[in-house]
């Protein structure tokens, strides 16, 4: 474990910070929302469960879930228009704080 001061120093010296977007930056899990929108939620949820349990490597699980969903560009655009993602509370403040460092 690093101390708070070491972590702060690390963030202050970083050129960029990366975050997992799904369920971190936004409240939704994007692939699950897309699966629900495209009518294959149950099958994709099962695949996600298996992947989270370590049965599949992340890349394979993502590839297989997208192959099952087969979303068109139009479907993705409609999903975003009809069900826009919601930022996680506090993420804007965190982003501003990181920029200020």
mmCIF file of N, CA and C in Angstrom:
data_model
loop_
_atom_site.group_PDB
_atom_site.id
_atom_site.type_symbol
_atom_site.label_atom_id
_atom_site.label_comp_id
_atom_site.label_asym_id
_atom_site.label_seq_id
_atom_site.Cartn_x
_atom_site.Cartn_y
_atom_site.Cartn_z
ATOM 1 N N UNK A 1 0.848 -1.178 0.000
ATOM 2 C CA UNK A 1 0.000 0.000 0.000
ATOM 3 C C UNK A 1 0.895 1.242 0.000
ATOM 4 N N UNK A 2 0.441 2.238 -0.712
ATOM 5 C CA UNK A 2 1.149 3.518 -0.705
ATOM 6 C C UNK A 2 0.413 4.477 0.214
ATOM 7 N N UNK A 3 1.152 5.409 0.750
ATOM 8 C CA UNK A 3 0.539 6.393 1.640
ATOM 9 C C UNK A 3 -0.253 7.408 0.824
ATOM 10 N N UNK A 4 -1.084 8.156 1.519
ATOM 11 C CA UNK A 4 -1.882 9.195 0.873
ATOM 12 C C UNK A 4 -0.972 10.218 0.196
ATOM 13 N N UNK A 5 0.094 10.604 0.855
ATOM 14 C CA UNK A 5 1.004 11.607 0.267
ATOM 15 C C UNK A 5 1.723 11.047 -0.958
ATOM 16 N N UNK A 6 2.088 9.768 -0.931
ATOM 17 C CA UNK A 6 2.721 9.148 -2.101
ATOM 18 C C UNK A 6 1.738 9.065 -3.269
ATOM 19 N N UNK A 7 0.500 8.737 -2.962
ATOM 20 C CA UNK A 7 -0.529 8.655 -3.992
ATOM 21 C C UNK A 7 -0.780 10.034 -4.598
ATOM 22 N N UNK A 8 -0.849 11.041 -3.769
ATOM 23 C CA UNK A 8 -1.056 12.408 -4.252
ATOM 24 C C UNK A 8 0.100 12.833 -5.160
ATOM 25 N N UNK A 9 1.322 12.513 -4.761
ATOM 26 C CA UNK A 9 2.493 12.844 -5.571
ATOM 27 C C UNK A 9 2.429 12.150 -6.930
ATOM 28 N N UNK A 10 2.005 10.906 -6.907
ATOM 29 C CA UNK A 10 1.873 10.132 -8.140
ATOM 30 C C UNK A 10 0.850 10.777 -9.070
ATOM 31 N N UNK A 11 -0.326 11.116 -8.548
ATOM 32 C CA UNK A 11 -1.349 11.778 -9.364
ATOM 33 C C UNK A 11 -0.856 13.119 -9.895
ATOM 34 N N UNK A 12 -0.150 13.870 -9.055
ATOM 35 C CA UNK A 12 0.324 15.196 -9.477
ATOM 36 C C UNK A 12 1.366 15.108 -10.590
ATOM 37 N N UNK A 13 2.089 14.026 -10.653
ATOM 38 C CA UNK A 13 3.126 13.892 -11.672
ATOM 39 C C UNK A 13 2.634 13.171 -12.928
ATOM 40 N N UNK A 14 1.413 12.669 -12.895
ATOM 41 C CA UNK A 14 0.879 11.907 -14.030
ATOM 42 C C UNK A 14 0.467 12.836 -15.163
ATOM 43 N N UNK A 15 0.676 12.379 -16.393
ATOM 44 C CA UNK A 15 0.206 13.115 -17.565
ATOM 45 C C UNK A 15 -1.263 12.815 -17.844
ATOM 46 N N UNK A 16 -1.727 11.680 -17.375
ATOM 47 C CA UNK A 16 -3.114 11.272 -17.617
ATOM 48 C C UNK A 16 -3.536 10.299 -16.523
ATOM 49 N N UNK A 17 -4.820 10.218 -16.320
ATOM 50 C CA UNK A 17 -5.397 9.258 -15.384
ATOM 51 C C UNK A 17 -6.489 8.521 -16.144
ATOM 52 N N UNK A 18 -6.532 7.202 -16.019
ATOM 53 C CA UNK A 18 -7.530 6.397 -16.714
ATOM 54 C C UNK A 18 -8.510 5.811 -15.710
ATOM 55 N N UNK A 19 -9.761 5.745 -16.118
ATOM 56 C CA UNK A 19 -10.802 5.157 -15.286
ATOM 57 C C UNK A 19 -11.571 4.134 -16.097
ATOM 58 N N UNK A 20 -12.057 3.118 -15.417
ATOM 59 C CA UNK A 20 -13.049 2.228 -15.998
ATOM 60 C C UNK A 20 -14.324 3.060 -16.076
ATOM 61 N N UNK A 21 -14.924 3.161 -17.236
ATOM 62 C CA UNK A 21 -16.091 4.033 -17.401
ATOM 63 C C UNK A 21 -17.347 3.388 -16.818
ATOM 64 N N UNK A 22 -17.637 2.161 -17.202
ATOM 65 C CA UNK A 22 -18.877 1.504 -16.775
ATOM 66 C C UNK A 22 -18.883 1.291 -15.271
ATOM 67 N N UNK A 23 -19.962 1.718 -14.635
ATOM 68 C CA UNK A 23 -20.168 1.577 -13.194
ATOM 69 C C UNK A 23 -19.097 2.284 -12.368
ATOM 70 N N UNK A 24 -18.344 3.175 -12.988
ATOM 71 C CA UNK A 24 -17.359 3.991 -12.275
ATOM 72 C C UNK A 24 -17.588 5.445 -12.632
ATOM 73 N N UNK A 25 -17.337 5.813 -13.876
ATOM 74 C CA UNK A 25 -17.580 7.176 -14.332
ATOM 75 C C UNK A 25 -19.084 7.373 -14.572
ATOM 76 N N UNK A 26 -19.713 6.363 -15.144
ATOM 77 C CA UNK A 26 -21.175 6.395 -15.300
ATOM 78 C C UNK A 26 -21.773 5.299 -14.426
ATOM 79 N N UNK A 27 -23.037 5.462 -14.100
ATOM 80 C CA UNK A 27 -23.684 4.494 -13.205
ATOM 81 C C UNK A 27 -24.068 3.203 -13.911
ATOM 82 N N UNK A 28 -24.216 3.247 -15.217
ATOM 83 C CA UNK A 28 -24.664 2.080 -15.967
ATOM 84 C C UNK A 28 -23.497 1.186 -16.371
ATOM 85 N N UNK A 29 -23.838 -0.046 -16.701
ATOM 86 C CA UNK A 29 -22.904 -0.996 -17.306
ATOM 87 C C UNK A 29 -23.293 -1.030 -18.781
ATOM 88 N N UNK A 30 -22.523 -0.369 -19.636
ATOM 89 C CA UNK A 30 -22.890 -0.110 -21.019
ATOM 90 C C UNK A 30 -23.291 -1.334 -21.818
ATOM 91 N N UNK A 31 -22.528 -2.399 -21.724
ATOM 92 C CA UNK A 31 -22.823 -3.574 -22.545
ATOM 93 C C UNK A 31 -24.133 -4.233 -22.102
ATOM 94 N N UNK A 32 -24.429 -4.169 -20.796
ATOM 95 C CA UNK A 32 -25.689 -4.716 -20.305
ATOM 96 C C UNK A 32 -26.874 -3.884 -20.795
ATOM 97 N N UNK A 33 -26.710 -2.576 -20.803
ATOM 98 C CA UNK A 33 -27.776 -1.700 -21.309
ATOM 99 C C UNK A 33 -28.009 -1.936 -22.801
ATOM 100 N N UNK A 34 -26.927 -2.106 -23.548
ATOM 101 C CA UNK A 34 -27.041 -2.372 -24.981
ATOM 102 C C UNK A 34 -27.719 -3.722 -25.225
ATOM 103 N N UNK A 35 -27.355 -4.728 -24.445
ATOM 104 C CA UNK A 35 -27.976 -6.050 -24.579
ATOM 105 C C UNK A 35 -29.476 -5.974 -24.293
ATOM 106 N N UNK A 36 -29.847 -5.262 -23.238
ATOM 107 C CA UNK A 36 -31.266 -5.102 -22.898
ATOM 108 C C UNK A 36 -32.001 -4.408 -24.043
ATOM 109 N N UNK A 37 -31.407 -3.347 -24.575
ATOM 110 C CA UNK A 37 -32.012 -2.576 -25.657
ATOM 111 C C UNK A 37 -32.193 -3.436 -26.908
ATOM 112 N N UNK A 38 -31.256 -4.350 -27.144
ATOM 113 C CA UNK A 38 -31.296 -5.199 -28.340
ATOM 114 C C UNK A 38 -32.030 -6.520 -28.111
ATOM 115 N N UNK A 39 -32.553 -6.735 -26.900
ATOM 116 C CA UNK A 39 -33.367 -7.908 -26.627
ATOM 117 C C UNK A 39 -32.629 -9.188 -26.314
ATOM 118 N N UNK A 40 -31.367 -9.101 -25.912
ATOM 119 C CA UNK A 40 -30.613 -10.314 -25.586
ATOM 120 C C UNK A 40 -30.000 -10.235 -24.181
ATOM 121 N N UNK A 41 -30.702 -9.558 -23.291
ATOM 122 C CA UNK A 41 -30.183 -9.305 -21.951
ATOM 123 C C UNK A 41 -29.835 -10.578 -21.182
ATOM 124 N N UNK A 42 -30.713 -11.573 -21.198
ATOM 125 C CA UNK A 42 -30.494 -12.788 -20.401
ATOM 126 C C UNK A 42 -29.233 -13.528 -20.829
ATOM 127 N N UNK A 43 -29.056 -13.710 -22.113
ATOM 128 C CA UNK A 43 -27.878 -14.437 -22.612
ATOM 129 C C UNK A 43 -26.589 -13.680 -22.309
ATOM 130 N N UNK A 44 -26.616 -12.367 -22.474
ATOM 131 C CA UNK A 44 -25.419 -11.560 -22.215
ATOM 132 C C UNK A 44 -25.123 -11.521 -20.718
ATOM 133 N N UNK A 45 -26.150 -11.448 -19.892
ATOM 134 C CA UNK A 45 -25.949 -11.451 -18.436
ATOM 135 C C UNK A 45 -25.272 -12.741 -17.979
ATOM 136 N N UNK A 46 -25.692 -13.857 -18.561
ATOM 137 C CA UNK A 46 -25.077 -15.145 -18.214
ATOM 138 C C UNK A 46 -23.604 -15.163 -18.623
ATOM 139 N N UNK A 47 -23.321 -14.649 -19.795
ATOM 140 C CA UNK A 47 -21.937 -14.594 -20.262
ATOM 141 C C UNK A 47 -21.096 -13.680 -19.368
ATOM 142 N N UNK A 48 -21.672 -12.556 -18.961
ATOM 143 C CA UNK A 48 -20.985 -11.625 -18.062
ATOM 144 C C UNK A 48 -20.690 -12.304 -16.735
ATOM 145 N N UNK A 49 -21.677 -13.031 -16.207
ATOM 146 C CA UNK A 49 -21.492 -13.741 -14.942
ATOM 147 C C UNK A 49 -20.333 -14.725 -15.033
ATOM 148 N N UNK A 50 -20.275 -15.456 -16.133
ATOM 149 C CA UNK A 50 -19.188 -16.429 -16.325
ATOM 150 C C UNK A 50 -17.839 -15.719 -16.425
ATOM 151 N N UNK A 51 -17.816 -14.609 -17.130
ATOM 152 C CA UNK A 51 -16.566 -13.864 -17.292
ATOM 153 C C UNK A 51 -16.094 -13.298 -15.953
ATOM 154 N N UNK A 52 -17.021 -12.768 -15.170
ATOM 155 C CA UNK A 52 -16.666 -12.210 -13.867
ATOM 156 C C UNK A 52 -16.167 -13.301 -12.925
ATOM 157 N N UNK A 53 -16.608 -14.529 -13.142
ATOM 158 C CA UNK A 53 -16.168 -15.664 -12.334
ATOM 159 C C UNK A 53 -14.838 -16.235 -12.797
ATOM 160 N N UNK A 54 -14.275 -15.654 -13.852
ATOM 161 C CA UNK A 54 -12.969 -16.098 -14.325
ATOM 162 C C UNK A 54 -13.009 -17.194 -15.365
ATOM 163 N N UNK A 55 -14.193 -17.565 -15.833
ATOM 164 C CA UNK A 55 -14.310 -18.641 -16.814
ATOM 165 C C UNK A 55 -13.845 -18.212 -18.207
ATOM 166 N N UNK A 56 -13.845 -16.917 -18.464
ATOM 167 C CA UNK A 56 -13.443 -16.388 -19.774
ATOM 168 C C UNK A 56 -12.526 -15.184 -19.584
ATOM 169 N N UNK A 57 -11.489 -15.054 -20.399
ATOM 170 C CA UNK A 57 -10.689 -13.824 -20.369
ATOM 171 C C UNK A 57 -11.554 -12.634 -20.822
ATOM 172 N N UNK A 58 -11.259 -11.444 -20.339
ATOM 173 C CA UNK A 58 -12.046 -10.249 -20.623
ATOM 174 C C UNK A 58 -12.263 -10.049 -22.117
ATOM 175 N N UNK A 59 -11.186 -10.117 -22.902
ATOM 176 C CA UNK A 59 -11.299 -9.861 -24.349
ATOM 177 C C UNK A 59 -12.233 -10.865 -25.011
ATOM 178 N N UNK A 60 -12.115 -12.123 -24.637
ATOM 179 C CA UNK A 60 -12.986 -13.151 -25.209
ATOM 180 C C UNK A 60 -14.442 -12.904 -24.823
ATOM 181 N N UNK A 61 -14.660 -12.562 -23.571
ATOM 182 C CA UNK A 61 -16.025 -12.308 -23.099
ATOM 183 C C UNK A 61 -16.633 -11.115 -23.830
ATOM 184 N N UNK A 62 -15.863 -10.067 -24.008
ATOM 185 C CA UNK A 62 -16.367 -8.891 -24.714
ATOM 186 C C UNK A 62 -16.684 -9.228 -26.163
ATOM 187 N N UNK A 63 -15.781 -9.939 -26.818
ATOM 188 C CA UNK A 63 -15.984 -10.338 -28.209
ATOM 189 C C UNK A 63 -17.238 -11.196 -28.353
ATOM 190 N N UNK A 64 -17.400 -12.158 -27.457
ATOM 191 C CA UNK A 64 -18.563 -13.056 -27.535
ATOM 192 C C UNK A 64 -19.867 -12.317 -27.242
ATOM 193 N N UNK A 65 -19.836 -11.400 -26.270
ATOM 194 C CA UNK A 65 -21.064 -10.657 -25.960
ATOM 195 C C UNK A 65 -21.453 -9.742 -27.117
ATOM 196 N N UNK A 66 -20.480 -9.076 -27.719
ATOM 197 C CA UNK A 66 -20.798 -8.216 -28.866
ATOM 198 C C UNK A 66 -21.283 -9.032 -30.058
ATOM 199 N N UNK A 67 -20.737 -10.231 -30.237
ATOM 200 C CA UNK A 67 -21.203 -11.109 -31.325
ATOM 201 C C UNK A 67 -22.647 -11.537 -31.079
ATOM 202 N N UNK A 68 -23.000 -11.717 -29.835
ATOM 203 C CA UNK A 68 -24.366 -12.091 -29.494
ATOM 204 C C UNK A 68 -25.324 -10.910 -29.683
ATOM 205 N N UNK A 69 -24.906 -9.727 -29.288
ATOM 206 C CA UNK A 69 -25.754 -8.535 -29.411
ATOM 207 C C UNK A 69 -25.867 -8.090 -30.873
ATOM 208 N N UNK A 70 -24.750 -8.087 -31.572
ATOM 209 C CA UNK A 70 -24.673 -7.615 -32.961
ATOM 210 C C UNK A 70 -25.356 -6.248 -33.129
ATOM 211 N N UNK A 71 -24.915 -5.256 -32.370
ATOM 212 C CA UNK A 71 -25.575 -3.953 -32.454
ATOM 213 C C UNK A 71 -25.214 -3.212 -33.739
ATOM 214 N N UNK A 72 -26.197 -2.532 -34.285
ATOM 215 C CA UNK A 72 -25.931 -1.661 -35.428
ATOM 216 C C UNK A 72 -25.585 -0.273 -34.890
ATOM 217 N N UNK A 73 -24.990 0.534 -35.717
ATOM 218 C CA UNK A 73 -24.684 1.917 -35.317
ATOM 219 C C UNK A 73 -25.975 2.643 -34.928
ATOM 220 N N UNK A 74 -27.039 2.389 -35.688
ATOM 221 C CA UNK A 74 -28.327 3.021 -35.402
ATOM 222 C C UNK A 74 -28.845 2.617 -34.023
ATOM 223 N N UNK A 75 -28.716 1.348 -33.669
ATOM 224 C CA UNK A 75 -29.178 0.895 -32.352
ATOM 225 C C UNK A 75 -28.393 1.576 -31.232
ATOM 226 N N UNK A 76 -27.095 1.693 -31.408
ATOM 227 C CA UNK A 76 -26.267 2.349 -30.390
ATOM 228 C C UNK A 76 -26.672 3.813 -30.256
ATOM 229 N N UNK A 77 -26.866 4.482 -31.368
ATOM 230 C CA UNK A 77 -27.274 5.893 -31.327
ATOM 231 C C UNK A 77 -28.645 6.057 -30.691
ATOM 232 N N UNK A 78 -29.583 5.152 -31.013
ATOM 233 C CA UNK A 78 -30.918 5.231 -30.412
ATOM 234 C C UNK A 78 -30.865 4.962 -28.916
ATOM 235 N N UNK A 79 -30.060 3.980 -28.511
ATOM 236 C CA UNK A 79 -29.900 3.693 -27.079
ATOM 237 C C UNK A 79 -29.413 4.940 -26.347
ATOM 238 N N UNK A 80 -28.384 5.577 -26.879
ATOM 239 C CA UNK A 80 -27.834 6.763 -26.226
ATOM 240 C C UNK A 80 -28.832 7.917 -26.193
ATOM 241 N N UNK A 81 -29.624 8.056 -27.253
ATOM 242 C CA UNK A 81 -30.618 9.127 -27.302
ATOM 243 C C UNK A 81 -31.778 8.858 -26.342
ATOM 244 N N UNK A 82 -32.216 7.600 -26.279
ATOM 245 C CA UNK A 82 -33.384 7.255 -25.465
ATOM 246 C C UNK A 82 -33.038 6.984 -24.002
ATOM 247 N N UNK A 83 -31.807 6.548 -23.758
ATOM 248 C CA UNK A 83 -31.375 6.192 -22.393
ATOM 249 C C UNK A 83 -29.950 6.707 -22.162
ATOM 250 N N UNK A 84 -29.769 8.014 -22.102
ATOM 251 C CA UNK A 84 -28.405 8.533 -21.942
ATOM 252 C C UNK A 84 -27.790 8.074 -20.612
ATOM 253 N N UNK A 85 -26.493 7.841 -20.608
ATOM 254 C CA UNK A 85 -25.835 7.415 -19.369
ATOM 255 C C UNK A 85 -25.848 8.542 -18.331
ATOM 256 N N UNK A 86 -25.784 8.156 -17.075
ATOM 257 C CA UNK A 86 -25.783 9.110 -15.966
ATOM 258 C C UNK A 86 -24.423 9.087 -15.275
ATOM 259 N N UNK A 87 -23.835 10.254 -15.109
ATOM 260 C CA UNK A 87 -22.554 10.334 -14.419
ATOM 261 C C UNK A 87 -22.713 9.914 -12.959
ATOM 262 N N UNK A 88 -21.717 9.248 -12.453
ATOM 263 C CA UNK A 88 -21.690 8.863 -11.054
ATOM 264 C C UNK A 88 -21.553 10.127 -10.206
ATOM 265 N N UNK A 89 -22.325 10.233 -9.132
ATOM 266 C CA UNK A 89 -22.201 11.414 -8.272
ATOM 267 C C UNK A 89 -20.753 11.626 -7.831
ATOM 268 N N UNK A 90 -20.285 12.845 -7.945
ATOM 269 C CA UNK A 90 -18.934 13.196 -7.513
ATOM 270 C C UNK A 90 -17.873 13.095 -8.592
ATOM 271 N N UNK A 91 -18.197 12.503 -9.747
ATOM 272 C CA UNK A 91 -17.170 12.301 -10.775
ATOM 273 C C UNK A 91 -16.705 13.625 -11.360
ATOM 274 N N UNK A 92 -17.612 14.584 -11.517
ATOM 275 C CA UNK A 92 -17.193 15.901 -12.026
ATOM 276 C C UNK A 92 -16.230 16.568 -11.060
ATOM 277 N N UNK A 93 -16.549 16.492 -9.779
ATOM 278 C CA UNK A 93 -15.662 17.096 -8.770
ATOM 279 C C UNK A 93 -14.294 16.404 -8.775
ATOM 280 N N UNK A 94 -14.294 15.100 -8.895
ATOM 281 C CA UNK A 94 -13.030 14.352 -8.936
ATOM 282 C C UNK A 94 -12.220 14.782 -10.159
ATOM 283 N N UNK A 95 -12.877 14.889 -11.302
ATOM 284 C CA UNK A 95 -12.194 15.303 -12.524
ATOM 285 C C UNK A 95 -11.591 16.696 -12.364
ATOM 286 N N UNK A 96 -12.360 17.622 -11.807
ATOM 287 C CA UNK A 96 -11.856 18.986 -11.597
ATOM 288 C C UNK A 96 -10.695 19.002 -10.612
ATOM 289 N N UNK A 97 -10.812 18.193 -9.565
ATOM 290 C CA UNK A 97 -9.735 18.119 -8.562
ATOM 291 C C UNK A 97 -8.455 17.564 -9.188
ATOM 292 N N UNK A 98 -8.587 16.546 -10.017
ATOM 293 C CA UNK A 98 -7.404 15.976 -10.683
ATOM 294 C C UNK A 98 -6.770 16.977 -11.641
ATOM 295 N N UNK A 99 -7.606 17.712 -12.368
ATOM 296 C CA UNK A 99 -7.085 18.724 -13.278
ATOM 297 C C UNK A 99 -6.336 19.816 -12.530
ATOM 298 N N UNK A 100 -6.794 20.145 -11.326
ATOM 299 C CA UNK A 100 -6.189 21.206 -10.546
ATOM 300 C C UNK A 100 -4.848 20.800 -9.935
ATOM 301 N N UNK A 101 -4.566 19.518 -9.900
ATOM 302 C CA UNK A 101 -3.312 19.057 -9.283
ATOM 303 C C UNK A 101 -2.111 19.407 -10.137
#
